[in-house]
JSON list of C-alpha atoms and ligand atoms in Angstrom, two decimals:
[
{"chain": "A", "resi": 951, "resn": "UNK", "atom": "CA", "xyz": [0.82, -26.56, 1.08]},
{"chain": "A", "resi": 952, "resn": "UNK", "atom": "CA", "xyz": [-1.02, -24.81, -1.75]},
{"chain": "A", "resi": 953, "resn": "UNK", "atom": "CA", "xyz": [-0.86, -26.37, -5.20]},
{"chain": "A", "resi": 954, "resn": "UNK", "atom": "CA", "xyz": [2.16, -24.99, -7.10]},
{"chain": "A", "resi": 955, "resn": "UNK", "atom": "CA", "xyz": [1.19, -22.13, -9.41]},
{"chain": "A", "resi": 956, "resn": "UNK", "atom": "CA", "xyz": [2.72, -21.36, -12.79]},
{"chain": "A", "resi": 957, "resn": "UNK", "atom": "CA", "xyz": [5.61, -18.90, -12.67]},
{"chain": "A", "resi": 958, "resn": "UNK", "atom": "CA", "xyz": [5.84, -18.52, -8.92]},
{"chain": "A", "resi": 959, "resn": "UNK", "atom": "CA", "xyz": [9.17, -18.58, -7.10]},
{"chain": "A", "resi": 960, "resn": "UNK", "atom": "CA", "xyz": [9.90, -18.30, -3.39]},
{"chain": "A", "resi": 961, "resn": "UNK", "atom": "CA", "xyz": [7.23, -17.34, -0.88]},
{"chain": "A", "resi": 962, "resn": "UNK", "atom": "CA", "xyz": [8.54, -14.26, 0.95]},
{"chain": "A", "resi": 963, "resn": "UNK", "atom": "CA", "xyz": [5.54, -13.79, 3.22]},
{"chain": "A", "resi": 964, "resn": "UNK", "atom": "CA", "xyz": [3.24, -16.71, 3.87]},
{"chain": "A", "resi": 965, "resn": "UNK", "atom": "CA", "xyz": [-0.31, -16.39, 5.15]},
{"chain": "A", "resi": 966, "resn": "UNK", "atom": "CA", "xyz": [0.67, -16.60, 8.81]},
{"chain": "A", "resi": 967, "resn": "UNK", "atom": "CA", "xyz": [3.42, -14.01, 8.39]},
{"chain": "A", "resi": 968, "resn": "UNK", "atom": "CA", "xyz": [1.04, -11.62, 6.63]},
{"chain": "A", "resi": 969, "resn": "UNK", "atom": "CA", "xyz": [-1.50, -12.07, 9.41]},
{"chain": "A", "resi": 970, "resn": "UNK", "atom": "CA", "xyz": [1.17, -11.36, 12.01]},
{"chain": "A", "resi": 971, "resn": "UNK", "atom": "CA", "xyz": [2.43, -8.22, 10.24]},
{"chain": "A", "resi": 972, "resn": "UNK", "atom": "CA", "xyz": [-1.07, -6.87, 9.66]},
{"chain": "A", "resi": 973, "resn": "UNK", "atom": "CA", "xyz": [-1.97, -7.43, 13.32]},
{"chain": "A", "resi": 974, "resn": "UNK", "atom": "CA", "xyz": [1.25, -5.73, 14.46]},
{"chain": "A", "resi": 975, "resn": "UNK", "atom": "CA", "xyz": [0.65, -2.75, 12.19]},
{"chain": "A", "resi": 976, "resn": "UNK", "atom": "CA", "xyz": [-2.98, -2.54, 13.27]},
{"chain": "A", "resi": 977, "resn": "UNK", "atom": "CA", "xyz": [-2.01, -2.44, 16.94]},
{"chain": "A", "resi": 978, "resn": "UNK", "atom": "CA", "xyz": [0.72, 0.13, 16.36]},
{"chain": "A", "resi": 979, "resn": "UNK", "atom": "CA", "xyz": [-1.57, 2.39, 14.30]},
{"chain": "A", "resi": 980, "resn": "UNK", "atom": "CA", "xyz": [-4.43, 2.01, 16.80]},
{"chain": "A", "resi": 981, "resn": "UNK", "atom": "CA", "xyz": [-2.08, 3.14, 19.57]},
{"chain": "A", "resi": 982, "resn": "UNK", "atom": "CA", "xyz": [-0.78, 6.12, 17.61]},
{"chain": "A", "resi": 983, "resn": "UNK", "atom": "CA", "xyz": [-4.28, 7.30, 16.68]},
{"chain": "A", "resi": 984, "resn": "UNK", "atom": "CA", "xyz": [-5.88, 6.44, 20.03]},
{"chain": "A", "resi": 985, "resn": "UNK", "atom": "CA", "xyz": [-7.78, 9.73, 20.39]},
{"chain": "A", "resi": 986, "resn": "UNK", "atom": "CA", "xyz": [-8.34, 10.30, 16.68]},
{"chain": "A", "resi": 987, "resn": "UNK", "atom": "CA", "xyz": [-10.68, 9.32, 13.90]},
{"chain": "A", "resi": 988, "resn": "UNK", "atom": "CA", "xyz": [-8.57, 7.74, 11.22]},
{"chain": "A", "resi": 989, "resn": "UNK", "atom": "CA", "xyz": [-9.22, 8.24, 7.51]},
{"chain": "A", "resi": 990, "resn": "UNK", "atom": "CA", "xyz": [-7.69, 5.42, 5.45]},
{"chain": "A", "resi": 991, "resn": "UNK", "atom": "CA", "xyz": [-6.88, 5.98, 1.79]},
{"chain": "A", "resi": 992, "resn": "UNK", "atom": "CA", "xyz": [-6.14, 2.76, -0.08]},
{"chain": "A", "resi": 993, "resn": "UNK", "atom": "CA", "xyz": [-4.08, 3.03, -3.24]},
{"chain": "A", "resi": 994, "resn": "UNK", "atom": "CA", "xyz": [-5.81, 0.84, -5.82]},
{"chain": "A", "resi": 995, "resn": "UNK", "atom": "CA", "xyz": [-5.59, -1.88, -6.68]},
{"chain": "A", "resi": 996, "resn": "UNK", "atom": "CA", "xyz": [-2.62, -3.39, -4.88]},
{"chain": "A", "resi": 997, "resn": "UNK", "atom": "CA", "xyz": [-3.71, -2.37, -1.39]},
{"chain": "A", "resi": 998, "resn": "UNK", "atom": "CA", "xyz": [-7.26, -3.75, -1.62]},
{"chain": "A", "resi": 999, "resn": "UNK", "atom": "CA", "xyz": [-6.67, -6.95, 0.36]},
{"chain": "A", "resi": 1000, "resn": "UNK", "atom": "CA", "xyz": [-4.25, -5.33, 2.79]},
{"chain": "A", "resi": 1001, "resn": "UNK", "atom": "CA", "xyz": [-6.47, -2.37, 3.67]},
{"chain": "A", "resi": 1002, "resn": "UNK", "atom": "CA", "xyz": [-9.46, -4.67, 4.21]},
{"chain": "A", "resi": 1003, "resn": "UNK", "atom": "CA", "xyz": [-7.47, -6.78, 6.68]},
{"chain": "A", "resi": 1004, "resn": "UNK", "atom": "CA", "xyz": [-5.72, -3.82, 8.30]},
{"chain": "A", "resi": 1005, "resn": "UNK", "atom": "CA", "xyz": [-9.02, -2.06, 8.92]},
{"chain": "A", "resi": 1006, "resn": "UNK", "atom": "CA", "xyz": [-10.32, -5.09, 10.83]},
{"chain": "A", "resi": 1007, "resn": "UNK", "atom": "CA", "xyz": [-7.30, -4.92, 13.16]},
{"chain": "A", "resi": 1008, "resn": "UNK", "atom": "CA", "xyz": [-7.95, -1.30, 14.14]},
{"chain": "A", "resi": 1009, "resn": "UNK", "atom": "CA", "xyz": [-9.49, -0.47, 17.48]},
{"chain": "A", "resi": 1010, "resn": "UNK", "atom": "CA", "xyz": [-10.02, 3.20, 16.55]},
{"chain": "A", "resi": 1011, "resn": "UNK", "atom": "CA", "xyz": [-12.91, 4.41, 14.40]},
{"chain": "A", "resi": 1012, "resn": "UNK", "atom": "CA", "xyz": [-11.83, 4.58, 10.78]},
{"chain": "A", "resi": 1013, "resn": "UNK", "atom": "CA", "xyz": [-13.33, 5.69, 7.49]},
{"chain": "A", "resi": 1014, "resn": "UNK", "atom": "CA", "xyz": [-12.17, 4.46, 4.11]},
{"chain": "A", "resi": 1015, "resn": "UNK", "atom": "CA", "xyz": [-11.59, 5.96, 0.69]},
{"chain": "A", "resi": 1016, "resn": "UNK", "atom": "CA", "xyz": [-9.63, 4.85, -2.37]},
{"chain": "A", "resi": 1017, "resn": "UNK", "atom": "CA", "xyz": [-7.53, 6.49, -5.03]},
{"chain": "A", "resi": 1018, "resn": "UNK", "atom": "CA", "xyz": [-6.13, 5.09, -8.25]},
{"chain": "A", "resi": 1019, "resn": "UNK", "atom": "CA", "xyz": [-3.18, 6.44, -10.21]},
{"chain": "A", "resi": 1020, "resn": "UNK", "atom": "CA", "xyz": [-1.94, 5.83, -13.71]},
{"chain": "A", "resi": 1021, "resn": "UNK", "atom": "CA", "xyz": [1.64, 4.60, -13.33]},
{"chain": "A", "resi": 1022, "resn": "UNK", "atom": "CA", "xyz": [4.36, 6.99, -14.46]},
{"chain": "A", "resi": 1023, "resn": "UNK", "atom": "CA", "xyz": [6.38, 5.65, -17.36]},
{"chain": "A", "resi": 1024, "resn": "UNK", "atom": "CA", "xyz": [9.08, 3.43, -15.88]},
{"chain": "A", "resi": 1025, "resn": "UNK", "atom": "CA", "xyz": [12.43, 5.08, -16.50]},
{"chain": "A", "resi": 1026, "resn": "UNK", "atom": "CA", "xyz": [11.01, 8.57, -16.84]},
{"chain": "A", "resi": 1027, "resn": "UNK", "atom": "CA", "xyz": [12.90, 10.93, -14.57]},
{"chain": "A", "resi": 1028, "resn": "UNK", "atom": "CA", "xyz": [9.91, 13.07, -13.67]},
{"chain": "A", "resi": 1029, "resn": "UNK", "atom": "CA", "xyz": [8.06, 10.53, -11.56]},
{"chain": "A", "resi": 1030, "resn": "UNK", "atom": "CA", "xyz": [4.83, 12.29, -12.40]},
{"chain": "A", "resi": 1031, "resn": "UNK", "atom": "CA", "xyz": [1.86, 10.04, -11.96]},
{"chain": "A", "resi": 1032, "resn": "UNK", "atom": "CA", "xyz": [-1.70, 10.92, -12.90]},
{"chain": "A", "resi": 1033, "resn": "UNK", "atom": "CA", "xyz": [-4.88, 10.34, -10.94]},
{"chain": "A", "resi": 1034, "resn": "UNK", "atom": "CA", "xyz": [-7.22, 7.87, -12.62]},
{"chain": "A", "resi": 1035, "resn": "UNK", "atom": "CA", "xyz": [-9.85, 7.77, -9.89]},
{"chain": "A", "resi": 1036, "resn": "UNK", "atom": "CA", "xyz": [-9.74, 10.53, -7.30]},
{"chain": "A", "resi": 1037, "resn": "UNK", "atom": "CA", "xyz": [-10.89, 10.38, -3.68]},
{"chain": "A", "resi": 1038, "resn": "UNK", "atom": "CA", "xyz": [-14.64, 10.46, -3.15]},
{"chain": "A", "resi": 1039, "resn": "UNK", "atom": "CA", "xyz": [-14.40, 12.71, -0.09]},
{"chain": "A", "resi": 1040, "resn": "UNK", "atom": "CA", "xyz": [-12.43, 15.80, 0.94]},
{"chain": "A", "resi": 1041, "resn": "UNK", "atom": "CA", "xyz": [-9.55, 15.17, 3.37]},
{"chain": "A", "resi": 1042, "resn": "UNK", "atom": "CA", "xyz": [-9.29, 18.70, 4.76]},
{"chain": "A", "resi": 1043, "resn": "UNK", "atom": "CA", "xyz": [-8.90, 18.55, 8.54]},
{"chain": "A", "resi": 1044, "resn": "UNK", "atom": "CA", "xyz": [-8.78, 14.76, 8.63]},
{"chain": "A", "resi": 1045, "resn": "UNK", "atom": "CA", "xyz": [-6.11, 12.41, 9.95]},
{"chain": "A", "resi": 1046, "resn": "UNK", "atom": "CA", "xyz": [-5.19, 10.62, 6.75]},
{"chain": "A", "resi": 1047, "resn": "UNK", "atom": "CA", "xyz": [-3.26, 7.36, 6.51]},
{"chain": "A", "resi": 1048, "resn": "UNK", "atom": "CA", "xyz": [-2.35, 6.38, 2.96]},
{"chain": "A", "resi": 1049, "resn": "UNK", "atom": "CA", "xyz": [-2.26, 2.59, 2.64]},
{"chain": "A", "resi": 1050, "resn": "UNK", "atom": "CA", "xyz": [-0.13, 1.04, -0.12]},
{"chain": "A", "resi": 1051, "resn": "UNK", "atom": "CA", "xyz": [0.46, -2.64, -0.83]},
{"chain": "A", "resi": 1052, "resn": "UNK", "atom": "CA", "xyz": [4.05, -2.22, -1.97]},
{"chain": "A", "resi": 1053, "resn": "UNK", "atom": "CA", "xyz": [6.49, 0.67, -2.22]},
{"chain": "A", "resi": 1054, "resn": "UNK", "atom": "CA", "xyz": [9.25, 0.29, -4.81]},
{"chain": "A", "resi": 1055, "resn": "UNK", "atom": "CA", "xyz": [10.75, 3.54, -6.16]},
{"chain": "A", "resi": 1056, "resn": "UNK", "atom": "CA", "xyz": [8.43, 5.53, -3.92]},
{"chain": "A", "resi": 1057, "resn": "UNK", "atom": "CA", "xyz": [7.51, 7.83, -6.79]},
{"chain": "A", "resi": 1058, "resn": "UNK", "atom": "CA", "xyz": [3.80, 7.03, -6.62]},
{"chain": "A", "resi": 1059, "resn": "UNK", "atom": "CA", "xyz": [3.55, 7.67, -2.88]},
{"chain": "A", "resi": 1060, "resn": "UNK", "atom": "CA", "xyz": [5.71, 10.77, -3.11]},
{"chain": "A", "resi": 1061, "resn": "UNK", "atom": "CA", "xyz": [3.40, 12.14, -5.81]},
{"chain": "A", "resi": 1062, "resn": "UNK", "atom": "CA", "xyz": [0.28, 11.29, -3.81]},
{"chain": "A", "resi": 1063, "resn": "UNK", "atom": "CA", "xyz": [1.62, 12.89, -0.64]},
{"chain": "A", "resi": 1064, "resn": "UNK", "atom": "CA", "xyz": [2.45, 16.13, -2.44]},
{"chain": "A", "resi": 1065, "resn": "UNK", "atom": "CA", "xyz": [-1.02, 16.09, -3.96]},
{"chain": "A", "resi": 1066, "resn": "UNK", "atom": "CA", "xyz": [-2.75, 15.36, -0.64]},
{"chain": "A", "resi": 1067, "resn": "UNK", "atom": "CA", "xyz": [-0.76, 18.06, 1.22]},
{"chain": "A", "resi": 1068, "resn": "UNK", "atom": "CA", "xyz": [-2.43, 20.69, -0.97]},
{"chain": "A", "resi": 1069, "resn": "UNK", "atom": "CA", "xyz": [-5.82, 19.52, 0.36]},
{"chain": "A", "resi": 1070, "resn": "UNK", "atom": "CA", "xyz": [-4.88, 20.48, 3.95]},
{"chain": "A", "resi": 1071, "resn": "UNK", "atom": "CA", "xyz": [-5.35, 17.28, 5.96]},
{"chain": "A", "resi": 1072, "resn": "UNK", "atom": "CA", "xyz": [-4.87, 17.55, 9.75]},
{"chain": "A", "resi": 1073, "resn": "UNK", "atom": "CA", "xyz": [-2.15, 14.91, 9.44]},
{"chain": "A", "resi": 1074, "resn": "UNK", "atom": "CA", "xyz": [-0.77, 12.70, 6.69]},
{"chain": "A", "resi": 1075, "resn": "UNK", "atom": "CA", "xyz": [1.08, 9.43, 7.14]},
{"chain": "A", "resi": 1076, "resn": "UNK", "atom": "CA", "xyz": [1.91, 6.38, 5.03]},
{"chain": "A", "resi": 1077, "resn": "UNK", "atom": "CA", "xyz": [1.64, 2.65, 5.62]},
{"chain": "A", "resi": 1078, "resn": "UNK", "atom": "CA", "xyz": [3.05, 0.05, 3.22]},
{"chain": "A", "resi": 1079, "resn": "UNK", "atom": "CA", "xyz": [2.83, -3.67, 3.81]},
{"chain": "A", "resi": 1080, "resn": "UNK", "atom": "CA", "xyz": [5.98, -4.28, 1.78]},
{"chain": "A", "resi": 1081, "resn": "UNK", "atom": "CA", "xyz": [8.84, -1.90, 1.00]},
{"chain": "A", "resi": 1082, "resn": "UNK", "atom": "CA", "xyz": [11.63, -2.77, -1.40]},
{"chain": "A", "resi": 1083, "resn": "UNK", "atom": "CA", "xyz": [15.14, -1.97, -0.26]},
{"chain": "A", "resi": 1084, "resn": "UNK", "atom": "CA", "xyz": [16.11, 0.72, -2.75]},
{"chain": "A", "resi": 1085, "resn": "UNK", "atom": "CA", "xyz": [16.67, 4.43, -3.03]},
{"chain": "A", "resi": 1086, "resn": "UNK", "atom": "CA", "xyz": [13.56, 6.59, -2.60]},
{"chain": "A", "resi": 1087, "resn": "UNK", "atom": "CA", "xyz": [12.77, 10.30, -2.83]},
{"chain": "A", "resi": 1088, "resn": "UNK", "atom": "CA", "xyz": [14.28, 12.06, 0.21]},
{"chain": "A", "resi": 1089, "resn": "UNK", "atom": "CA", "xyz": [10.94, 13.70, 1.02]},
{"chain": "A", "resi": 1090, "resn": "UNK", "atom": "CA", "xyz": [9.20, 10.33, 1.41]},
{"chain": "A", "resi": 1091, "resn": "UNK", "atom": "CA", "xyz": [8.93, 8.81, 4.88]},
{"chain": "A", "resi": 1092, "resn": "UNK", "atom": "CA", "xyz": [7.23, 5.45, 5.24]},
{"chain": "A", "resi": 1093, "resn": "UNK", "atom": "CA", "xyz": [5.70, 5.76, 8.70]},
{"chain": "A", "resi": 1094, "resn": "UNK", "atom": "CA", "xyz": [4.54, 2.15, 8.97]},
{"chain": "A", "resi": 1095, "resn": "UNK", "atom": "CA", "xyz": [6.14, -0.75, 7.10]},
{"chain": "A", "resi": 1096, "resn": "UNK", "atom": "CA", "xyz": [5.31, -4.43, 7.38]},
{"chain": "A", "resi": 1097, "resn": "UNK", "atom": "CA", "xyz": [8.32, -5.99, 5.75]},
{"chain": "A", "resi": 1098, "resn": "UNK", "atom": "CA", "xyz": [11.41, -4.81, 3.86]},
{"chain": "A", "resi": 1099, "resn": "UNK", "atom": "CA", "xyz": [12.23, -7.05, 0.89]},
{"chain": "A", "resi": 1100, "resn": "UNK", "atom": "CA", "xyz": [15.02, -7.04, -1.71]},
{"chain": "A", "resi": 1101, "resn": "UNK", "atom": "CA", "xyz": [14.38, -5.29, -5.02]},
{"chain": "A", "resi": 1102, "resn": "UNK", "atom": "CA", "xyz": [12.67, -8.24, -6.68]},
{"chain": "A", "resi": 1103, "resn": "UNK", "atom": "CA", "xyz": [9.25, -8.43, -8.34]},
{"chain": "A", "resi": 1104, "resn": "UNK", "atom": "CA", "xyz": [6.62, -10.02, -6.12]},
{"chain": "A", "resi": 1105, "resn": "UNK", "atom": "CA", "xyz": [2.97, -10.95, -6.52]},
{"chain": "A", "resi": 1106, "resn": "UNK", "atom": "CA", "xyz": [0.07, -12.05, -4.38]},
{"chain": "A", "resi": 1107, "resn": "UNK", "atom": "CA", "xyz": [-2.12, -10.66, -1.59]},
{"chain": "A", "resi": 1108, "resn": "UNK", "atom": "CA", "xyz": [-3.39, -7.94, -3.94]},
{"chain": "A", "resi": 1109, "resn": "UNK", "atom": "CA", "xyz": [-0.15, -7.46, -5.90]},
{"chain": "A", "resi": 1110, "resn": "UNK", "atom": "CA", "xyz": [-0.31, -8.37, -9.56]},
{"chain": "A", "resi": 1111, "resn": "UNK", "atom": "CA", "xyz": [1.72, -9.07, -12.63]},
{"chain": "A", "resi": 1112, "resn": "UNK", "atom": "CA", "xyz": [-0.42, -8.02, -15.58]},
{"chain": "A", "resi": 1113, "resn": "UNK", "atom": "CA", "xyz": [-3.53, -8.35, -13.36]},
{"chain": "A", "resi": 1114, "resn": "UNK", "atom": "CA", "xyz": [-2.66, -11.93, -12.42]},
{"chain": "A", "resi": 1115, "resn": "UNK", "atom": "CA", "xyz": [-1.91, -13.46, -9.01]},
{"chain": "A", "resi": 1116, "resn": "UNK", "atom": "CA", "xyz": [-3.76, -10.87, -6.88]},
{"chain": "A", "resi": 1117, "resn": "UNK", "atom": "CA", "xyz": [-5.87, -13.57, -5.27]},
{"chain": "A", "resi": 1118, "resn": "UNK", "atom": "CA", "xyz": [-2.97, -15.49, -3.70]},
{"chain": "A", "resi": 1119, "resn": "UNK", "atom": "CA", "xyz": [-3.10, -15.39, 0.10]},
{"chain": "A", "resi": 1120, "resn": "UNK", "atom": "CA", "xyz": [0.73, -15.14, 0.27]},
{"chain": "A", "resi": 1121, "resn": "UNK", "atom": "CA", "xyz": [3.41, -12.97, -1.37]},
{"chain": "A", "resi": 1122, "resn": "UNK", "atom": "CA", "xyz": [5.91, -14.71, -3.64]},
{"chain": "A", "resi": 1123, "resn": "UNK", "atom": "CA", "xyz": [8.54, -13.88, -6.23]},
{"chain": "A", "resi": 1124, "resn": "UNK", "atom": "CA", "xyz": [8.02, -14.55, -9.92]},
{"chain": "A", "resi": 1125, "resn": "UNK", "atom": "CA", "xyz": [10.42, -16.76, -11.85]},
{"chain": "B", "resi": 770, "resn": "IMP", "atom": "P1", "xyz": [6.65, 2.82, -6.98]},
{"chain": "B", "resi": 770, "resn": "IMP", "atom": "O1", "xyz": [6.00, 4.10, -7.43]},
{"chain": "B", "resi": 770, "resn": "IMP", "atom": "O2", "xyz": [7.88, 2.50, -7.78]},
{"chain": "B", "resi": 770, "resn": "IMP", "atom": "O3", "xyz": [6.91, 2.81, -5.48]},
{"chain": "B", "resi": 770, "resn": "IMP", "atom": "O4", "xyz": [5.69, 1.62, -7.31]},
{"chain": "B", "resi": 770, "resn": "IMP", "atom": "C1", "xyz": [4.41, 1.68, -6.97]},
{"chain": "B", "resi": 770, "resn": "IMP", "atom": "C2", "xyz": [3.53, 0.70, -7.70]},
{"chain": "B", "resi": 770, "resn": "IMP", "atom": "O5", "xyz": [4.21, -0.18, -8.59]},
{"chain": "B", "resi": 770, "resn": "IMP", "atom": "C3", "xyz": [2.89, -0.17, -6.67]},
{"chain": "B", "resi": 770, "resn": "IMP", "atom": "O6", "xyz": [1.74, 0.46, -6.20]},
{"chain": "B", "resi": 770, "resn": "IMP", "atom": "C4", "xyz": [2.60, -1.41, -7.45]},
{"chain": "B", "resi": 770, "resn": "IMP", "atom": "O7", "xyz": [1.37, -1.27, -8.12]},
{"chain": "B", "resi": 770, "resn": "IMP", "atom": "C5", "xyz": [3.69, -1.47, -8.48]},
{"chain": "B", "resi": 770, "resn": "IMP", "atom": "N1", "xyz": [4.76, -2.38, -8.05]},
{"chain": "B", "resi": 770, "resn": "IMP", "atom": "C6", "xyz": [6.02, -2.06, -7.72]},
{"chain": "B", "resi": 770, "resn": "IMP", "atom": "N2", "xyz": [6.74, -3.15, -7.42]},
{"chain": "B", "resi": 770, "resn": "IMP", "atom": "C7", "xyz": [5.90, -4.21, -7.55]},
{"chain": "B", "resi": 770, "resn": "IMP", "atom": "C8", "xyz": [6.06, -5.64, -7.37]},
{"chain": "B", "resi": 770, "resn": "IMP", "atom": "O8", "xyz": [7.12, -6.17, -7.00]},
{"chain": "B", "resi": 770, "resn": "IMP", "atom": "N3", "xyz": [4.96, -6.40, -7.62]},
{"chain": "B", "resi": 770, "resn": "IMP", "atom": "C9", "xyz": [3.77, -5.87, -8.00]},
{"chain": "B", "resi": 770, "resn": "IMP", "atom": "N4", "xyz": [3.59, -4.55, -8.18]},
{"chain": "B", "resi": 770, "resn": "IMP", "atom": "C10", "xyz": [4.64, -3.72, -7.96]},
{"chain": "B", "resi": 771, "resn": "MG", "atom": "MG1", "xyz": [0.25, -3.66, -10.76]}
]
């Protein structure tokens, strides 16, 4: 067992469970994109560890880009995010899979999908390792989800609280 870390509560996904979920998602995605070239877009920074592991599970050729958004103000009704670091490459005509570490309200992904649609990708899907069980915009479909969790704050495996805990190899609640 890892040494206890300040502020951590229950482990919701341990290392083995994460490995299993990532392998399952990788196999499913590889099957669905069997005759395609996949273009992964990781949403920084939470997806960094996940997308690196997911990519290694793919058996289809894949390219990788990243995007970073400024979070919308929590509680604001608009859900308008802003792009901090845009994609390096155009996505027109490409089969794009947006990869997110965690989906909570879904506002960030919903904003990104609307933005990406205007760039005319050949296809556009979403993969989230963790999705909180809560209401999300009706136009948002999570095509691939690792695990549904209750609406609690979690950290680890790329997910942070105030930039802390990203390095943990498991996902746990905060106390
Ligand atoms: P959403 O727009 O509400 O779906 O939230 C998206 C972003 O909020 C994620 O990309 C995370 O950066 C952050 N976030 C939401 N819930 C959590 C959590 O439980 N732990 C860490 N980050 C979270
Ligand atoms: Mg964060």
